[in-house]
Tab-separated table of C-alpha atoms and ligand atoms in Angstrom:
chain	number	residue	atom	x	y	z
V	210	MET	CA	44.868	-3.394	9.610
V	211	TYR	CA	44.219	-3.123	13.322
V	212	VAL	CA	42.263	-5.532	15.536
V	213	ILE	CA	40.160	-3.915	18.220
V	214	ALA	CA	38.765	-5.833	21.201
V	215	GLY	CA	35.997	-4.489	23.436
V	216	VAL	CA	34.295	-2.463	20.662
V	217	SER	CA	30.924	-2.529	22.413
V	218	GLY	CA	32.609	-1.007	25.474
V	219	ASN	CA	33.856	2.406	26.553
V	220	THR	CA	37.405	2.453	25.239
V	221	GLY	CA	37.351	-0.053	22.364
V	222	SER	CA	34.528	1.833	20.639
V	223	VAL	CA	36.605	5.041	20.694
V	224	VAL	CA	39.696	3.252	19.341
V	225	ALA	CA	37.743	1.712	16.445
V	226	HIS	CA	35.929	4.973	15.593
V	227	ALA	CA	39.163	6.987	15.681
V	228	LEU	CA	40.988	4.585	13.355
V	229	LEU	CA	38.075	4.311	10.904
V	230	GLU	CA	37.804	8.107	10.806
V	231	GLN	CA	41.469	8.235	9.823
V	232	GLY	CA	40.841	5.821	6.953
V	233	GLN	CA	42.608	2.895	8.645
V	234	LYS	CA	41.504	-0.696	8.134
V	235	VAL	CA	39.888	-2.117	11.261
V	236	ARG	CA	38.853	-5.636	12.303
V	237	VAL	CA	36.595	-5.623	15.340
V	238	LEU	CA	36.599	-8.567	17.737
V	239	VAL	CA	33.132	-9.377	19.083
V	240	ARG	CA	31.711	-12.312	21.019
V	241	ASP	CA	28.251	-11.945	19.495
V	242	VAL	CA	28.285	-11.565	15.710
V	243	SER	CA	25.301	-9.183	15.788
V	244	LYS	CA	27.426	-6.668	17.721
V	245	GLY	CA	29.651	-6.440	14.648
V	246	ASP	CA	26.876	-5.323	12.272
V	247	ALA	CA	27.156	-1.585	12.906
V	248	TRP	CA	30.929	-1.798	12.499
V	249	LYS	CA	30.588	-3.766	9.257
V	250	ALA	CA	28.317	-1.030	7.953
V	251	ARG	CA	31.141	1.428	8.633
V	252	GLY	CA	33.618	-0.644	6.643
V	253	ALA	CA	35.220	-2.739	9.396
V	254	GLU	CA	35.900	-6.452	9.169
V	255	VAL	CA	34.307	-8.527	11.933
V	256	ALA	CA	36.026	-11.369	13.794
V	257	VAL	CA	34.013	-13.438	16.252
V	258	GLY	CA	35.730	-14.761	19.353
V	259	SER	CA	36.415	-14.410	23.021
V	260	ILE	CA	39.634	-13.308	24.675
V	261	ASP	CA	39.577	-16.808	26.186
V	262	ASP	CA	39.681	-18.541	22.799
V	263	GLU	CA	43.290	-18.827	21.622
V	264	VAL	CA	42.459	-20.172	18.158
V	265	ALA	CA	39.854	-17.483	17.430
V	266	LEU	CA	42.157	-14.752	18.741
V	267	ALA	CA	45.136	-15.923	16.694
V	268	LYS	CA	42.915	-16.028	13.606
V	269	ALA	CA	41.648	-12.508	14.352
V	270	PHE	CA	45.247	-11.235	14.704
V	271	GLU	CA	46.367	-12.747	11.356
V	272	GLY	CA	47.872	-10.100	9.063
V	273	ALA	CA	47.249	-7.282	11.543
V	274	LEU	CA	49.746	-4.486	12.221
V	275	GLY	CA	48.517	-4.167	15.783
V	276	ALA	CA	45.744	-4.949	18.247
V	277	TYR	CA	43.983	-3.127	21.065
V	278	LEU	CA	43.540	-5.519	24.005
V	279	LEU	CA	41.928	-5.314	27.419
V	280	LEU	CA	40.880	-7.575	30.271
V	281	PRO	CA	37.126	-6.974	30.570
V	282	PRO	CA	35.518	-6.765	33.990
V	283	ASP	CA	33.623	-9.810	35.303
V	284	PRO	CA	31.614	-8.900	38.390
V	285	GLY	CA	30.535	-12.522	38.938
V	286	ALA	CA	34.008	-14.125	38.931
V	287	SER	CA	34.745	-16.628	41.685
V	288	ASP	CA	38.523	-16.153	41.343
V	289	PHE	CA	38.995	-13.031	39.259
V	290	ILE	CA	42.800	-12.869	39.497
V	291	ALA	CA	43.280	-16.493	38.405
V	292	GLN	CA	40.656	-16.212	35.658
V	293	ARG	CA	42.161	-13.018	34.241
V	294	LEU	CA	45.670	-14.503	34.400
V	295	ALA	CA	44.371	-17.416	32.338
V	296	SER	CA	42.848	-14.927	29.835
V	297	ALA	CA	46.132	-12.992	29.663
V	298	ASN	CA	48.031	-16.224	28.998
V	299	THR	CA	45.570	-17.097	26.241
V	300	MET	CA	46.009	-13.656	24.657
V	301	ALA	CA	49.791	-13.985	24.919
V	302	ARG	CA	49.788	-17.379	23.200
V	303	ALA	CA	47.581	-15.993	20.412
V	304	VAL	CA	49.881	-12.968	20.009
V	305	SER	CA	52.895	-15.259	19.618
V	306	ALA	CA	51.161	-17.807	17.374
V	307	SER	CA	49.961	-15.098	14.974
V	308	ARG	CA	53.259	-13.154	15.090
V	309	LEU	CA	51.298	-9.993	15.822
V	310	PRO	CA	53.893	-7.190	15.590
V	311	HIS	CA	52.436	-4.810	18.233
V	312	PHE	CA	49.625	-4.522	20.755
V	313	VAL	CA	48.277	-1.757	22.963
V	314	PHE	CA	47.006	-3.156	26.262
V	315	LEU	CA	44.705	-1.218	28.578
V	316	SER	CA	46.394	-1.519	31.972
V	317	SER	CA	45.827	0.528	35.081
V	318	ILE	CA	47.387	3.055	37.385
V	319	GLY	CA	49.199	0.956	39.986
V	320	GLY	CA	49.924	-1.748	37.374
V	321	GLN	CA	53.608	-1.728	38.362
V	322	HIS	CA	52.785	-3.452	41.674
V	323	SER	CA	52.359	-7.207	42.065
V	324	ALA	CA	50.341	-6.793	45.291
V	325	GLY	CA	48.552	-4.216	47.428
V	326	THR	CA	46.261	-2.937	44.668
V	327	GLY	CA	43.320	-5.365	44.776
V	328	ILE	CA	41.700	-5.831	41.397
V	329	ILE	CA	44.605	-4.064	39.650
V	330	GLU	CA	46.815	-7.091	40.359
V	331	SER	CA	45.162	-8.591	37.264
V	332	SER	CA	46.564	-5.726	35.148
V	333	HIS	CA	50.030	-6.255	36.631
V	334	ASN	CA	49.896	-9.965	35.778
V	335	ALA	CA	48.735	-9.209	32.242
V	336	GLU	CA	51.570	-6.702	31.697
V	337	ARG	CA	54.056	-9.383	32.811
V	338	VAL	CA	52.618	-12.142	30.631
V	339	LEU	CA	51.963	-10.035	27.519
V	340	GLY	CA	55.287	-8.219	27.932
V	341	ALA	CA	57.087	-11.573	27.575
V	342	THR	CA	55.774	-12.150	24.031
V	343	SER	CA	57.796	-11.278	20.938
V	344	ALA	CA	55.392	-8.437	20.008
V	345	LYS	CA	56.158	-4.805	20.713
V	346	ALA	CA	54.092	-3.768	23.714
V	347	THR	CA	52.375	-0.503	24.586
V	348	PHE	CA	50.841	-0.475	28.059
V	349	VAL	CA	48.385	2.327	28.772
V	350	ARG	CA	48.206	2.621	32.548
V	351	ALA	CA	44.957	4.521	32.835
V	352	ALA	CA	43.829	6.486	35.881
V	353	TYR	CA	40.517	5.938	37.730
V	354	PHE	CA	37.804	6.261	35.074
V	355	LEU	CA	35.690	9.435	35.361
V	356	GLU	CA	32.874	7.227	34.028
V	357	ASN	CA	32.954	5.274	37.330
V	358	TRP	CA	30.949	8.179	38.791
V	359	GLY	CA	28.088	7.212	36.475
V	360	MET	CA	27.132	4.471	38.954
V	361	VAL	CA	26.209	7.022	41.641
V	362	LEU	CA	24.454	9.681	39.557
V	363	GLY	CA	21.082	8.520	40.907
V	364	ALA	CA	22.226	9.344	44.439
V	365	ALA	CA	23.867	12.584	43.275
V	366	ALA	CA	20.544	13.703	41.826
V	367	GLN	CA	19.243	13.295	45.412
V	368	ALA	CA	22.082	15.560	46.686
V	369	LYS	CA	24.430	12.773	47.968
V	370	LEU	CA	27.664	11.505	46.427
V	371	PRO	CA	28.532	8.108	47.903
V	372	THR	CA	32.207	7.163	47.553
V	373	PHE	CA	34.926	4.932	48.989
V	374	LEU	CA	37.656	7.316	47.857
V	375	PRO	CA	39.597	9.161	50.577
V	376	PRO	CA	38.743	12.889	50.833
V	377	ASP	CA	42.336	13.905	50.039
V	378	PRO	CA	44.669	14.175	48.151
V	379	PRO	CA	43.299	14.625	44.633
V	380	ILE	CA	43.781	11.498	42.554
V	381	PRO	CA	44.298	11.060	38.814
V	382	MET	CA	41.073	10.409	36.889
V	383	VAL	CA	40.560	10.111	33.151
V	384	ALA	CA	37.793	9.981	30.566
V	385	THR	CA	37.534	6.735	28.590
V	386	LYS	CA	37.421	8.870	25.428
V	387	ASP	CA	40.979	10.038	26.132
V	388	ILE	CA	42.085	6.426	26.697
V	389	GLY	CA	40.644	5.359	23.347
V	390	LEU	CA	42.238	8.301	21.527
V	391	LEU	CA	45.680	7.584	23.029
V	392	ALA	CA	45.333	3.894	22.203
V	393	ALA	CA	44.423	4.675	18.569
V	394	LYS	CA	47.397	7.056	18.281
V	395	SER	CA	49.697	4.440	19.823
V	396	LEU	CA	48.577	1.713	17.423
V	397	LEU	CA	49.684	3.952	14.556
V	398	ALA	CA	53.040	4.676	16.236
V	399	PRO	CA	54.514	1.540	17.830
V	400	PRO	CA	57.477	2.015	20.174
V	401	ALA	CA	60.969	2.160	18.669
V	402	GLY	CA	62.135	-0.380	21.261
V	403	ASN	CA	60.356	-3.431	22.654
V	404	SER	CA	57.865	-1.656	24.876
V	405	GLN	CA	56.532	1.604	26.198
V	406	ILE	CA	54.290	2.637	29.089
V	407	PHE	CA	51.904	5.590	29.169
V	408	GLU	CA	50.659	6.907	32.506
V	409	LEU	CA	47.401	8.524	31.425
V	410	SER	CA	45.280	10.887	33.479
V	411	GLY	CA	42.787	13.645	32.690
V	412	PRO	CA	43.481	17.383	32.424
V	413	ARG	CA	43.606	17.632	36.243
V	414	ASP	CA	43.381	15.406	39.330
V	415	TYR	CA	40.209	15.436	41.455
V	416	THR	CA	39.043	14.794	45.016
V	417	SER	CA	35.548	13.451	45.597
V	418	ARG	CA	34.674	16.987	46.780
V	419	ASP	CA	35.770	18.322	43.388
V	420	ILE	CA	33.463	15.809	41.692
V	421	GLY	CA	30.681	16.827	44.108
V	422	ALA	CA	31.223	20.468	43.140
V	423	VAL	CA	31.014	19.664	39.410
V	424	LEU	CA	27.783	17.728	40.028
V	425	ALA	CA	26.384	20.544	42.186
V	426	SER	CA	26.915	22.964	39.338
V	427	LEU	CA	25.272	20.563	36.836
V	428	TYR	CA	22.268	19.868	39.112
V	429	GLY	CA	22.053	23.499	40.278
V	430	ARG	CA	22.005	22.545	43.961
V	431	PRO	CA	24.469	21.323	46.623
V	432	VAL	CA	25.760	17.737	46.413
V	433	GLU	CA	27.255	16.460	49.651
V	434	VAL	CA	30.063	13.884	49.592
V	435	ASP	CA	29.061	10.797	51.578
V	436	ALA	CA	32.403	9.020	52.157
V	437	ALA	CA	32.269	5.468	53.502
V	438	PRO	CA	35.213	3.502	54.969
V	439	VAL	CA	36.838	0.620	53.071
V	440	GLU	CA	35.228	-1.810	55.571
V	441	ALA	CA	31.913	-0.980	53.868
V	442	VAL	CA	33.090	-1.952	50.356
V	443	VAL	CA	32.378	-5.710	50.485
V	444	PRO	CA	28.841	-5.449	51.947
V	445	ALA	CA	27.973	-2.670	49.486
V	446	PHE	CA	29.388	-4.393	46.387
V	447	THR	CA	27.926	-7.825	47.213
V	448	SER	CA	24.539	-6.158	47.746
V	449	PHE	CA	24.785	-5.017	44.085
V	450	GLY	CA	25.249	-8.673	43.023
V	451	ILE	CA	29.033	-8.563	42.693
V	452	SER	CA	30.729	-11.807	43.767
V	453	PRO	CA	32.443	-11.872	47.207
V	454	ASN	CA	35.792	-12.494	45.472
V	455	VAL	CA	35.493	-9.428	43.198
V	456	ALA	CA	34.077	-7.304	46.039
V	457	ALA	CA	37.122	-8.172	48.186
V	458	LEU	CA	39.388	-7.124	45.302
V	459	TYR	CA	37.585	-3.766	45.119
V	460	ARG	CA	38.161	-3.357	48.852
V	461	GLY	CA	41.859	-3.977	48.118
V	462	LEU	CA	41.713	-1.351	45.376
V	463	TYR	CA	40.214	1.336	47.637
V	464	ALA	CA	42.654	0.453	50.440
V	465	GLY	CA	45.504	0.748	47.914
V	466	ILE	CA	44.245	4.150	46.779
V	467	ALA	CA	44.033	5.352	50.402
V	468	LYS	CA	47.620	4.179	51.064
V	469	GLY	CA	48.919	5.890	47.920
V	470	VAL	CA	49.977	2.545	46.381
V	471	VAL	CA	47.564	2.883	43.471
V	472	ALA	CA	49.572	5.691	41.917
V	473	PHE	CA	51.815	6.391	38.938
V	474	ASP	CA	55.506	5.758	39.513
V	475	GLY	CA	56.751	8.155	36.831
V	476	ARG	CA	58.577	5.463	34.879
V	477	GLY	CA	56.185	5.746	31.944
V	478	HIS	CA	55.446	8.640	29.604
V	479	GLN	CA	53.127	10.963	31.522
V	480	VAL	CA	50.166	11.972	29.366
V	481	ARG	CA	47.167	14.128	30.213
V	482	GLY	CA	43.955	13.877	28.244
V	483	THR	CA	41.770	16.874	27.468
V	484	THR	CA	38.324	15.678	28.600
V	485	ASP	CA	37.385	17.005	32.030
V	486	ALA	CA	34.958	15.743	34.675
V	487	GLU	CA	32.239	18.186	33.664
V	488	ALA	CA	32.231	16.923	30.063
V	489	VAL	CA	32.069	13.283	31.180
V	490	LEU	CA	29.383	13.789	33.838
V	491	ARG	CA	27.284	15.921	31.492
V	492	GLY	CA	27.654	13.187	28.835
V	493	LEU	CA	26.463	10.609	31.375
V	494	GLY	CA	23.304	12.651	31.846
V	495	ALA	CA	24.106	14.506	35.078
V	496	GLY	CA	21.932	17.584	35.467
V	497	LYS	CA	19.382	16.574	32.818
V	498	ARG	CA	15.850	16.814	34.098
G	584	NAP	N1	37.228	1.462	35.842
G	584	NAP	C1	38.421	1.981	36.059
G	584	NAP	O1	38.588	2.941	36.837
G	584	NAP	C2	39.612	1.410	35.332
G	584	NAP	C3	40.860	2.040	35.475
G	584	NAP	C4	41.958	1.553	34.768
G	584	NAP	C5	41.802	0.452	33.905
G	584	NAP	N2	40.584	-0.153	33.799
G	584	NAP	C6	40.455	-1.307	32.873
G	584	NAP	O2	39.454	-1.010	31.933
G	584	NAP	C7	38.745	-2.205	31.647
G	584	NAP	C8	37.379	-1.889	31.062
G	584	NAP	O3	37.526	-1.183	29.832
G	584	NAP	P1	36.255	-0.559	29.114
G	584	NAP	O4	35.551	0.342	30.104
G	584	NAP	O5	36.656	-0.037	27.806
G	584	NAP	O6	35.379	-1.869	28.892
G	584	NAP	P2	33.805	-2.059	29.085
G	584	NAP	O7	33.079	-0.821	28.654
G	584	NAP	O8	33.566	-2.618	30.433
G	584	NAP	O9	33.510	-3.169	28.003
G	584	NAP	C9	34.083	-4.441	28.042
G	584	NAP	C10	34.214	-4.916	26.606
G	584	NAP	O10	34.856	-6.190	26.591
G	584	NAP	C11	34.050	-7.111	25.847
G	584	NAP	N3	34.212	-8.437	26.450
G	584	NAP	C12	33.779	-8.858	27.656
G	584	NAP	N4	34.160	-10.128	27.865
G	584	NAP	C13	34.830	-10.506	26.740
G	584	NAP	C14	35.448	-11.707	26.329
G	584	NAP	N5	35.473	-12.785	27.115
G	584	NAP	N6	36.035	-11.747	25.108
G	584	NAP	C15	36.025	-10.679	24.275
G	584	NAP	N7	35.454	-9.490	24.615
G	584	NAP	C16	34.871	-9.432	25.839
G	584	NAP	C17	32.638	-6.594	25.986
G	584	NAP	O11	31.917	-7.079	24.876
G	584	NAP	P3	30.465	-7.745	24.961
G	584	NAP	O12	29.592	-6.778	24.241
G	584	NAP	O13	30.625	-9.033	24.249
G	584	NAP	O14	30.107	-7.929	26.420
G	584	NAP	C18	32.874	-5.087	25.907
G	584	NAP	O15	33.004	-4.682	24.563
G	584	NAP	C19	38.677	-2.892	33.010
G	584	NAP	O16	38.414	-4.251	32.889
G	584	NAP	C20	40.050	-2.597	33.573
G	584	NAP	O17	40.953	-3.620	33.166
G	584	NAP	C21	39.493	0.307	34.475
């Protein structure tokens, strides 16, 4: 049986679906019991608890062969790095207490660095803390989500593509579907040794111009890239209601991407998914009238 966190989200839902489709036993971890109903109807067990609740987590992990874990975003955090380190420590204690044999943790490109990556520092900390447990560890260092472009589809429909990404070089991007599929596969095949790292990107890397070109073809008219400097990140993100602390960490992320720090280091298994930008953007509704 496999425990899956984040089942109402992008990647966890794919992991749970993929395992259920293969006839595997699944226990979904939800904070709100009603979010487990649809999974129960599909034959999954439901465990209720937060990643910040050690007792509930350890109970959810009991008897499991593996668990899919992630550190969910929290746009309102006042000290995101400290809060996510506390969550990672809680998860680690629950992993040890329950003697969970293996987990797959959703980390990030750039997760090898302790600094210079902004919000990704939380993934680095989690790798360190979870990697020190007795469980076998699979870290999926995922590229920039193609789904991130969903936030600017409204502007793209008006022929502009706002972005804080540098115009060049192309950077790795990946569909959350491919993350979920790799995570499901990895749960069924734990590493022979103590740990393994996957560096996961999509079928090709993209510049923001490439994404603009895909959107132009979906909307049937030109879409112009509107690149803003990293200095504009904090005012823009706080204007969307994101806390100043988290906004500053996003500025650090975009600065790290521009400096080439948020990159794969080649020490993990390099994997490319099969879902391209067009499939993701079409799925997000780009081009629909
Ligand atoms: N965006 C990127 O480019 C990028 C790149 C690399 C890695 N990542 C990583 O990917 C993560 C997001 O993954 P995702 O897109 O699959 O998630 P998501 O769609 O944002 O969903 C988050 C999930 O976590 C659950 N959740 C939130 N707080 C929780 C808590 N305290 N305890 C238990 N469950 C909780 C949510 O459930 P509820 O229904 O209860 O809210 C939801 O199911 C990021 O946090 C980051 O670490 C992102």
